[in-house]
Amino acid sequence: EVLIAARAMKSAMEILEPELVKAGVKPIGKFLIGTTQGDLHDIGKNLVAMMLKGAGFEVIDLGVDISPEKFVEQTKATGIQLVGMSALLTTTMPAMEKTVKALKNAGVSAKVMIGGAPVTQGYADKIGADGYAADAASAVDLAKNLVA
């Protein structure tokens, strides 16, 4: 049911987004999202991206298996305020830490939030992420708080 609703939301947003741009509706923030290097699972990431768009964020979706370097490059190139990473596999979680470190070393000011089935608030704290969301709805709330 959630996936069906997400697909419906995606279809609706494809129709609404051009109209919102024409009407001059300003996004509440710019959000870059992708799965960490080595992780090809994107259902959760896609749900978060769709819900963020519905909440008024401009979302740039890098897709799956994104290297730390690509996150840094795209964050610098697009003036992103928030970076979101998702991991479904515990084996790909270390790539989150590498990405957080790479973003900090590059001097970008974007806030970083992470999520995914094996991810916890404790892990977010350990790697220096600015936030953790357990599901798509809490990801939207967290993103709004981080850009406030």
Short mmCIF file of N, CA and C in Angstrom, two decimals:
data_model
loop_
_atom_site.label_atom_id
_atom_site.label_comp_id
_atom_site.label_asym_id
_atom_site.label_seq_id
_atom_site.Cartn_x
_atom_site.Cartn_y
_atom_site.Cartn_z
N GLU A 1 0.82 -1.19 0.00
CA GLU A 1 0.00 0.00 0.00
C GLU A 1 0.86 1.26 0.00
N VAL A 2 1.95 1.22 0.78
CA VAL A 2 2.83 2.39 0.83
C VAL A 2 3.46 2.63 -0.53
N LEU A 3 3.90 1.57 -1.19
CA LEU A 3 4.52 1.73 -2.51
C LEU A 3 3.52 2.24 -3.53
N ILE A 4 2.29 1.77 -3.47
CA ILE A 4 1.26 2.24 -4.40
C ILE A 4 1.01 3.73 -4.16
N ALA A 5 0.90 4.12 -2.90
CA ALA A 5 0.70 5.53 -2.58
C ALA A 5 1.89 6.37 -3.03
N ALA A 6 3.10 5.84 -2.87
CA ALA A 6 4.30 6.56 -3.29
C ALA A 6 4.32 6.76 -4.80
N ARG A 7 3.92 5.74 -5.53
CA ARG A 7 3.87 5.87 -7.00
C ARG A 7 2.83 6.91 -7.41
N ALA A 8 1.69 6.91 -6.73
CA ALA A 8 0.65 7.90 -7.02
C ALA A 8 1.18 9.31 -6.73
N MET A 9 1.88 9.45 -5.62
CA MET A 9 2.45 10.74 -5.25
C MET A 9 3.47 11.19 -6.29
N LYS A 10 4.29 10.27 -6.76
CA LYS A 10 5.29 10.61 -7.78
C LYS A 10 4.61 11.10 -9.05
N SER A 11 3.57 10.41 -9.48
CA SER A 11 2.84 10.82 -10.68
C SER A 11 2.22 12.19 -10.49
N ALA A 12 1.65 12.42 -9.33
CA ALA A 12 1.04 13.72 -9.05
C ALA A 12 2.09 14.83 -9.04
N MET A 13 3.24 14.56 -8.45
CA MET A 13 4.29 15.57 -8.38
C MET A 13 4.85 15.90 -9.76
N GLU A 14 4.88 14.92 -10.66
CA GLU A 14 5.35 15.19 -12.02
C GLU A 14 4.44 16.19 -12.72
N ILE A 15 3.16 16.16 -12.38
CA ILE A 15 2.20 17.11 -12.95
C ILE A 15 2.27 18.45 -12.22
N LEU A 16 2.37 18.41 -10.91
CA LEU A 16 2.31 19.63 -10.10
C LEU A 16 3.59 20.46 -10.13
N GLU A 17 4.75 19.82 -10.15
CA GLU A 17 6.01 20.56 -10.04
C GLU A 17 6.15 21.68 -11.08
N PRO A 18 5.91 21.43 -12.36
CA PRO A 18 6.04 22.53 -13.33
C PRO A 18 5.07 23.68 -13.04
N GLU A 19 3.89 23.36 -12.56
CA GLU A 19 2.90 24.40 -12.24
C GLU A 19 3.34 25.21 -11.02
N LEU A 20 3.91 24.55 -10.04
CA LEU A 20 4.39 25.26 -8.86
C LEU A 20 5.54 26.19 -9.22
N VAL A 21 6.42 25.74 -10.11
CA VAL A 21 7.52 26.59 -10.57
C VAL A 21 6.98 27.80 -11.30
N LYS A 22 6.01 27.57 -12.20
CA LYS A 22 5.40 28.68 -12.95
C LYS A 22 4.75 29.68 -12.00
N ALA A 23 4.14 29.19 -10.95
CA ALA A 23 3.44 30.05 -9.99
C ALA A 23 4.40 30.78 -9.06
N GLY A 24 5.68 30.46 -9.15
CA GLY A 24 6.68 31.13 -8.33
C GLY A 24 6.78 30.61 -6.91
N VAL A 25 6.29 29.40 -6.67
CA VAL A 25 6.40 28.81 -5.33
C VAL A 25 7.87 28.47 -5.07
N LYS A 26 8.40 29.03 -4.01
CA LYS A 26 9.80 28.81 -3.68
C LYS A 26 9.95 27.56 -2.81
N PRO A 27 10.93 26.73 -3.12
CA PRO A 27 11.16 25.55 -2.27
C PRO A 27 11.63 25.98 -0.89
N ILE A 28 11.34 25.16 0.12
CA ILE A 28 11.75 25.50 1.48
C ILE A 28 13.19 25.09 1.76
N GLY A 29 13.79 24.37 0.83
CA GLY A 29 15.18 23.95 0.97
C GLY A 29 15.59 23.06 -0.18
N LYS A 30 16.91 22.93 -0.35
CA LYS A 30 17.45 22.06 -1.39
C LYS A 30 18.06 20.83 -0.74
N PHE A 31 17.65 19.66 -1.23
CA PHE A 31 18.01 18.39 -0.60
C PHE A 31 18.62 17.46 -1.64
N LEU A 32 19.81 16.96 -1.35
CA LEU A 32 20.50 15.99 -2.19
C LEU A 32 20.38 14.63 -1.52
N ILE A 33 19.98 13.61 -2.28
CA ILE A 33 19.77 12.30 -1.68
C ILE A 33 20.35 11.19 -2.55
N GLY A 34 20.80 10.14 -1.92
CA GLY A 34 21.30 8.96 -2.63
C GLY A 34 21.59 7.84 -1.66
N THR A 35 21.75 6.63 -2.20
CA THR A 35 22.17 5.52 -1.34
C THR A 35 23.70 5.51 -1.30
N THR A 36 24.23 5.00 -0.22
CA THR A 36 25.67 5.00 -0.03
C THR A 36 26.36 4.05 -1.01
N GLN A 37 27.65 4.28 -1.16
CA GLN A 37 28.45 3.46 -2.07
C GLN A 37 28.29 1.98 -1.73
N GLY A 38 28.01 1.20 -2.77
CA GLY A 38 27.84 -0.23 -2.61
C GLY A 38 26.41 -0.68 -2.36
N ASP A 39 25.50 0.26 -2.10
CA ASP A 39 24.11 -0.10 -1.80
C ASP A 39 23.21 0.21 -2.99
N LEU A 40 22.54 -0.80 -3.49
CA LEU A 40 21.68 -0.65 -4.67
C LEU A 40 20.19 -0.60 -4.32
N HIS A 41 19.86 -0.59 -3.06
CA HIS A 41 18.46 -0.62 -2.62
C HIS A 41 17.92 0.80 -2.52
N ASP A 42 16.85 1.08 -3.26
CA ASP A 42 16.40 2.47 -3.33
C ASP A 42 14.94 2.71 -2.96
N ILE A 43 14.21 1.72 -2.50
CA ILE A 43 12.79 1.95 -2.20
C ILE A 43 12.64 2.99 -1.09
N GLY A 44 13.36 2.83 0.00
CA GLY A 44 13.27 3.80 1.10
C GLY A 44 13.71 5.19 0.67
N LYS A 45 14.82 5.26 -0.06
CA LYS A 45 15.32 6.54 -0.57
C LYS A 45 14.27 7.21 -1.43
N ASN A 46 13.65 6.43 -2.31
CA ASN A 46 12.64 6.99 -3.20
C ASN A 46 11.43 7.51 -2.43
N LEU A 47 11.01 6.80 -1.40
CA LEU A 47 9.89 7.26 -0.56
C LEU A 47 10.24 8.58 0.11
N VAL A 48 11.43 8.67 0.67
CA VAL A 48 11.86 9.90 1.32
C VAL A 48 11.90 11.04 0.31
N ALA A 49 12.47 10.81 -0.86
CA ALA A 49 12.56 11.85 -1.88
C ALA A 49 11.18 12.35 -2.28
N MET A 50 10.23 11.44 -2.48
CA MET A 50 8.88 11.85 -2.87
C MET A 50 8.20 12.64 -1.76
N MET A 51 8.37 12.21 -0.53
CA MET A 51 7.73 12.93 0.58
C MET A 51 8.35 14.31 0.78
N LEU A 52 9.66 14.41 0.57
CA LEU A 52 10.31 15.72 0.67
C LEU A 52 9.80 16.66 -0.42
N LYS A 53 9.66 16.15 -1.63
CA LYS A 53 9.11 16.98 -2.71
C LYS A 53 7.71 17.44 -2.36
N GLY A 54 6.91 16.52 -1.86
CA GLY A 54 5.54 16.87 -1.47
C GLY A 54 5.49 17.91 -0.36
N ALA A 55 6.52 17.94 0.47
CA ALA A 55 6.59 18.90 1.58
C ALA A 55 7.17 20.24 1.15
N GLY A 56 7.59 20.35 -0.11
CA GLY A 56 8.07 21.62 -0.62
C GLY A 56 9.56 21.75 -0.79
N PHE A 57 10.30 20.67 -0.68
CA PHE A 57 11.74 20.71 -0.90
C PHE A 57 12.05 20.50 -2.38
N GLU A 58 13.12 21.14 -2.84
CA GLU A 58 13.69 20.81 -4.14
C GLU A 58 14.63 19.64 -3.89
N VAL A 59 14.40 18.53 -4.58
CA VAL A 59 15.17 17.31 -4.32
C VAL A 59 15.98 16.93 -5.55
N ILE A 60 17.25 16.70 -5.33
CA ILE A 60 18.13 16.18 -6.37
C ILE A 60 18.47 14.75 -5.95
N ASP A 61 18.02 13.80 -6.74
CA ASP A 61 18.21 12.38 -6.42
C ASP A 61 19.37 11.84 -7.25
N LEU A 62 20.46 11.50 -6.58
CA LEU A 62 21.63 10.97 -7.28
C LEU A 62 21.49 9.50 -7.64
N GLY A 63 20.53 8.81 -7.02
CA GLY A 63 20.33 7.40 -7.33
C GLY A 63 20.99 6.50 -6.31
N VAL A 64 21.55 5.39 -6.80
CA VAL A 64 22.12 4.36 -5.92
C VAL A 64 23.63 4.27 -6.09
N ASP A 65 24.28 3.66 -5.08
CA ASP A 65 25.71 3.36 -5.14
C ASP A 65 26.54 4.63 -5.38
N ILE A 66 26.32 5.63 -4.53
CA ILE A 66 26.97 6.93 -4.72
C ILE A 66 28.23 7.03 -3.85
N SER A 67 29.33 7.36 -4.48
CA SER A 67 30.61 7.47 -3.78
C SER A 67 30.64 8.74 -2.93
N PRO A 68 31.47 8.75 -1.89
CA PRO A 68 31.64 9.98 -1.11
C PRO A 68 32.04 11.16 -1.99
N GLU A 69 32.90 10.90 -2.96
CA GLU A 69 33.37 11.97 -3.85
C GLU A 69 32.21 12.57 -4.65
N LYS A 70 31.30 11.73 -5.10
CA LYS A 70 30.15 12.21 -5.87
C LYS A 70 29.23 13.05 -4.98
N PHE A 71 29.01 12.61 -3.75
CA PHE A 71 28.21 13.42 -2.82
C PHE A 71 28.85 14.80 -2.64
N VAL A 72 30.16 14.84 -2.44
CA VAL A 72 30.87 16.11 -2.24
C VAL A 72 30.75 16.97 -3.49
N GLU A 73 31.06 16.39 -4.64
CA GLU A 73 31.02 17.12 -5.91
C GLU A 73 29.65 17.74 -6.15
N GLN A 74 28.60 16.96 -5.99
CA GLN A 74 27.25 17.45 -6.25
C GLN A 74 26.78 18.45 -5.19
N THR A 75 27.21 18.27 -3.97
CA THR A 75 26.85 19.23 -2.91
C THR A 75 27.46 20.58 -3.21
N LYS A 76 28.71 20.59 -3.62
CA LYS A 76 29.39 21.84 -3.96
C LYS A 76 28.77 22.49 -5.20
N ALA A 77 28.43 21.68 -6.19
CA ALA A 77 27.96 22.20 -7.47
C ALA A 77 26.54 22.76 -7.41
N THR A 78 25.75 22.33 -6.45
CA THR A 78 24.32 22.68 -6.47
C THR A 78 23.87 23.57 -5.32
N GLY A 79 24.75 23.95 -4.43
CA GLY A 79 24.35 24.80 -3.31
C GLY A 79 23.35 24.15 -2.38
N ILE A 80 23.54 22.88 -2.16
CA ILE A 80 22.62 22.08 -1.34
C ILE A 80 22.69 22.50 0.12
N GLN A 81 21.52 22.47 0.79
CA GLN A 81 21.45 22.74 2.23
C GLN A 81 21.48 21.44 3.04
N LEU A 82 20.91 20.39 2.46
CA LEU A 82 20.79 19.11 3.17
C LEU A 82 21.24 17.96 2.28
N VAL A 83 21.97 17.03 2.87
CA VAL A 83 22.37 15.81 2.18
C VAL A 83 21.76 14.64 2.93
N GLY A 84 21.07 13.76 2.21
CA GLY A 84 20.48 12.58 2.81
C GLY A 84 21.09 11.32 2.23
N MET A 85 21.44 10.40 3.11
CA MET A 85 22.00 9.11 2.67
C MET A 85 21.19 7.98 3.26
N SER A 86 21.04 6.93 2.46
CA SER A 86 20.31 5.76 2.89
C SER A 86 21.17 4.52 2.69
N ALA A 87 21.03 3.58 3.62
CA ALA A 87 21.71 2.28 3.50
C ALA A 87 20.77 1.20 3.99
N LEU A 88 20.66 0.13 3.23
CA LEU A 88 19.87 -1.01 3.68
C LEU A 88 20.78 -2.11 4.23
N LEU A 89 22.01 -2.14 3.78
CA LEU A 89 22.95 -3.19 4.18
C LEU A 89 23.93 -2.68 5.22
N THR A 90 24.17 -3.48 6.25
CA THR A 90 25.16 -3.09 7.25
C THR A 90 26.55 -2.98 6.63
N THR A 91 26.79 -3.73 5.57
CA THR A 91 28.11 -3.69 4.92
C THR A 91 28.37 -2.38 4.20
N THR A 92 27.31 -1.60 3.93
CA THR A 92 27.51 -0.32 3.24
C THR A 92 27.47 0.87 4.20
N MET A 93 27.17 0.62 5.46
CA MET A 93 27.13 1.72 6.43
C MET A 93 28.46 2.45 6.60
N PRO A 94 29.61 1.77 6.54
CA PRO A 94 30.88 2.51 6.65
C PRO A 94 31.03 3.59 5.56
N ALA A 95 30.40 3.41 4.42
CA ALA A 95 30.45 4.43 3.37
C ALA A 95 29.75 5.71 3.82
N MET A 96 28.77 5.59 4.72
CA MET A 96 28.13 6.79 5.27
C MET A 96 29.15 7.60 6.05
N GLU A 97 29.91 6.92 6.88
CA GLU A 97 30.92 7.62 7.68
C GLU A 97 31.96 8.27 6.78
N LYS A 98 32.39 7.57 5.74
CA LYS A 98 33.36 8.14 4.80
C LYS A 98 32.79 9.38 4.12
N THR A 99 31.50 9.33 3.78
CA THR A 99 30.87 10.46 3.12
C THR A 99 30.75 11.65 4.06
N VAL A 100 30.34 11.41 5.29
CA VAL A 100 30.25 12.50 6.27
C VAL A 100 31.62 13.16 6.44
N LYS A 101 32.66 12.36 6.57
CA LYS A 101 34.02 12.90 6.73
C LYS A 101 34.45 13.67 5.48
N ALA A 102 34.13 13.13 4.30
CA ALA A 102 34.51 13.79 3.05
C ALA A 102 33.81 15.15 2.93
N LEU A 103 32.54 15.21 3.30
CA LEU A 103 31.80 16.48 3.24
C LEU A 103 32.40 17.49 4.21
N LYS A 104 32.72 17.05 5.41
CA LYS A 104 33.32 17.96 6.41
C LYS A 104 34.70 18.42 5.94
N ASN A 105 35.50 17.49 5.41
CA ASN A 105 36.84 17.84 4.93
C ASN A 105 36.80 18.80 3.75
N ALA A 106 35.72 18.73 2.97
CA ALA A 106 35.57 19.61 1.81
C ALA A 106 35.06 20.99 2.22
N GLY A 107 34.69 21.13 3.49
CA GLY A 107 34.25 22.42 3.99
C GLY A 107 32.84 22.83 3.58
N VAL A 108 32.02 21.87 3.18
CA VAL A 108 30.65 22.23 2.79
C VAL A 108 29.82 22.46 4.05
N SER A 109 28.85 23.36 3.93
CA SER A 109 28.03 23.71 5.09
C SER A 109 26.73 22.92 5.17
N ALA A 110 26.48 22.07 4.20
CA ALA A 110 25.24 21.30 4.19
C ALA A 110 25.14 20.40 5.41
N LYS A 111 23.93 20.28 5.92
CA LYS A 111 23.65 19.36 7.02
C LYS A 111 23.47 17.96 6.43
N VAL A 112 23.84 16.94 7.20
CA VAL A 112 23.76 15.56 6.72
C VAL A 112 22.79 14.77 7.59
N MET A 113 21.84 14.10 6.94
CA MET A 113 20.94 13.21 7.65
C MET A 113 21.00 11.83 7.02
N ILE A 114 20.86 10.82 7.87
CA ILE A 114 20.99 9.44 7.40
C ILE A 114 19.80 8.61 7.85
N GLY A 115 19.60 7.49 7.15
CA GLY A 115 18.54 6.57 7.52
C GLY A 115 18.72 5.25 6.80
N GLY A 116 17.82 4.34 7.08
CA GLY A 116 17.87 3.01 6.49
C GLY A 116 17.67 1.97 7.58
N ALA A 117 17.29 0.78 7.18
CA ALA A 117 16.92 -0.27 8.13
C ALA A 117 17.95 -0.53 9.23
N PRO A 118 19.25 -0.63 8.92
CA PRO A 118 20.20 -0.96 9.98
C PRO A 118 20.73 0.27 10.74
N VAL A 119 20.35 1.45 10.30
CA VAL A 119 20.90 2.69 10.85
C VAL A 119 20.16 3.09 12.13
N THR A 120 20.89 3.67 13.07
CA THR A 120 20.31 4.12 14.34
C THR A 120 20.77 5.54 14.66
N GLN A 121 20.10 6.14 15.64
CA GLN A 121 20.53 7.46 16.12
C GLN A 121 21.95 7.38 16.67
N GLY A 122 22.25 6.30 17.36
CA GLY A 122 23.60 6.12 17.90
C GLY A 122 24.66 6.11 16.81
N TYR A 123 24.35 5.46 15.69
CA TYR A 123 25.31 5.43 14.58
C TYR A 123 25.45 6.83 13.98
N ALA A 124 24.34 7.54 13.84
CA ALA A 124 24.39 8.91 13.32
C ALA A 124 25.29 9.78 14.20
N ASP A 125 25.12 9.65 15.51
CA ASP A 125 25.95 10.42 16.44
C ASP A 125 27.42 10.03 16.31
N LYS A 126 27.68 8.74 16.20
CA LYS A 126 29.05 8.22 16.11
C LYS A 126 29.80 8.77 14.90
N ILE A 127 29.11 8.85 13.75
CA ILE A 127 29.79 9.27 12.53
C ILE A 127 29.72 10.78 12.29
N GLY A 128 29.01 11.50 13.15
CA GLY A 128 28.96 12.96 13.01
C GLY A 128 27.88 13.47 12.09
N ALA A 129 26.87 12.65 11.79
CA ALA A 129 25.75 13.13 10.98
C ALA A 129 24.93 14.11 11.82
N ASP A 130 24.24 15.02 11.15
CA ASP A 130 23.44 16.03 11.85
C ASP A 130 22.08 15.50 12.27
N GLY A 131 21.67 14.37 11.69
CA GLY A 131 20.38 13.83 12.06
C GLY A 131 20.16 12.43 11.54
N TYR A 132 19.17 11.77 12.15
CA TYR A 132 18.78 10.41 11.78
C TYR A 132 17.26 10.37 11.71
N ALA A 133 16.76 9.69 10.70
CA ALA A 133 15.31 9.48 10.58
C ALA A 133 15.04 8.00 10.39
N ALA A 134 14.08 7.50 11.15
CA ALA A 134 13.74 6.08 11.11
C ALA A 134 12.80 5.75 9.96
N ASP A 135 12.10 6.76 9.43
CA ASP A 135 11.14 6.52 8.35
C ASP A 135 10.98 7.81 7.55
N ALA A 136 10.21 7.72 6.45
CA ALA A 136 10.08 8.85 5.54
C ALA A 136 9.39 10.05 6.20
N ALA A 137 8.37 9.81 7.00
CA ALA A 137 7.66 10.91 7.64
C ALA A 137 8.57 11.66 8.61
N SER A 138 9.34 10.93 9.40
CA SER A 138 10.25 11.61 10.33
C SER A 138 11.41 12.27 9.58
N ALA A 139 11.75 11.77 8.39
CA ALA A 139 12.78 12.42 7.57
C ALA A 139 12.32 13.81 7.15
N VAL A 140 11.05 13.94 6.79
CA VAL A 140 10.52 15.25 6.40
C VAL A 140 10.57 16.20 7.59
N ASP A 141 10.12 15.74 8.75
CA ASP A 141 10.15 16.59 9.95
C ASP A 141 11.58 17.02 10.28
N LEU A 142 12.51 16.07 10.21
CA LEU A 142 13.90 16.38 10.50
C LEU A 142 14.46 17.39 9.51
N ALA A 143 14.18 17.20 8.23
CA ALA A 143 14.67 18.12 7.20
C ALA A 143 14.14 19.53 7.45
N LYS A 144 12.87 19.64 7.79
CA LYS A 144 12.30 20.97 8.08
C LYS A 144 13.00 21.61 9.27
N ASN A 145 13.28 20.83 10.29
CA ASN A 145 13.98 21.37 11.47
C ASN A 145 15.41 21.79 11.14
N LEU A 146 16.07 21.04 10.28
CA LEU A 146 17.47 21.35 9.95
C LEU A 146 17.61 22.59 9.09
N VAL A 147 16.58 22.95 8.32
CA VAL A 147 16.66 24.17 7.50
C VAL A 147 16.01 25.37 8.18
N ALA A 148 15.39 25.15 9.33
CA ALA A 148 14.70 26.25 10.03
C ALA A 148 15.69 27.26 10.58
#
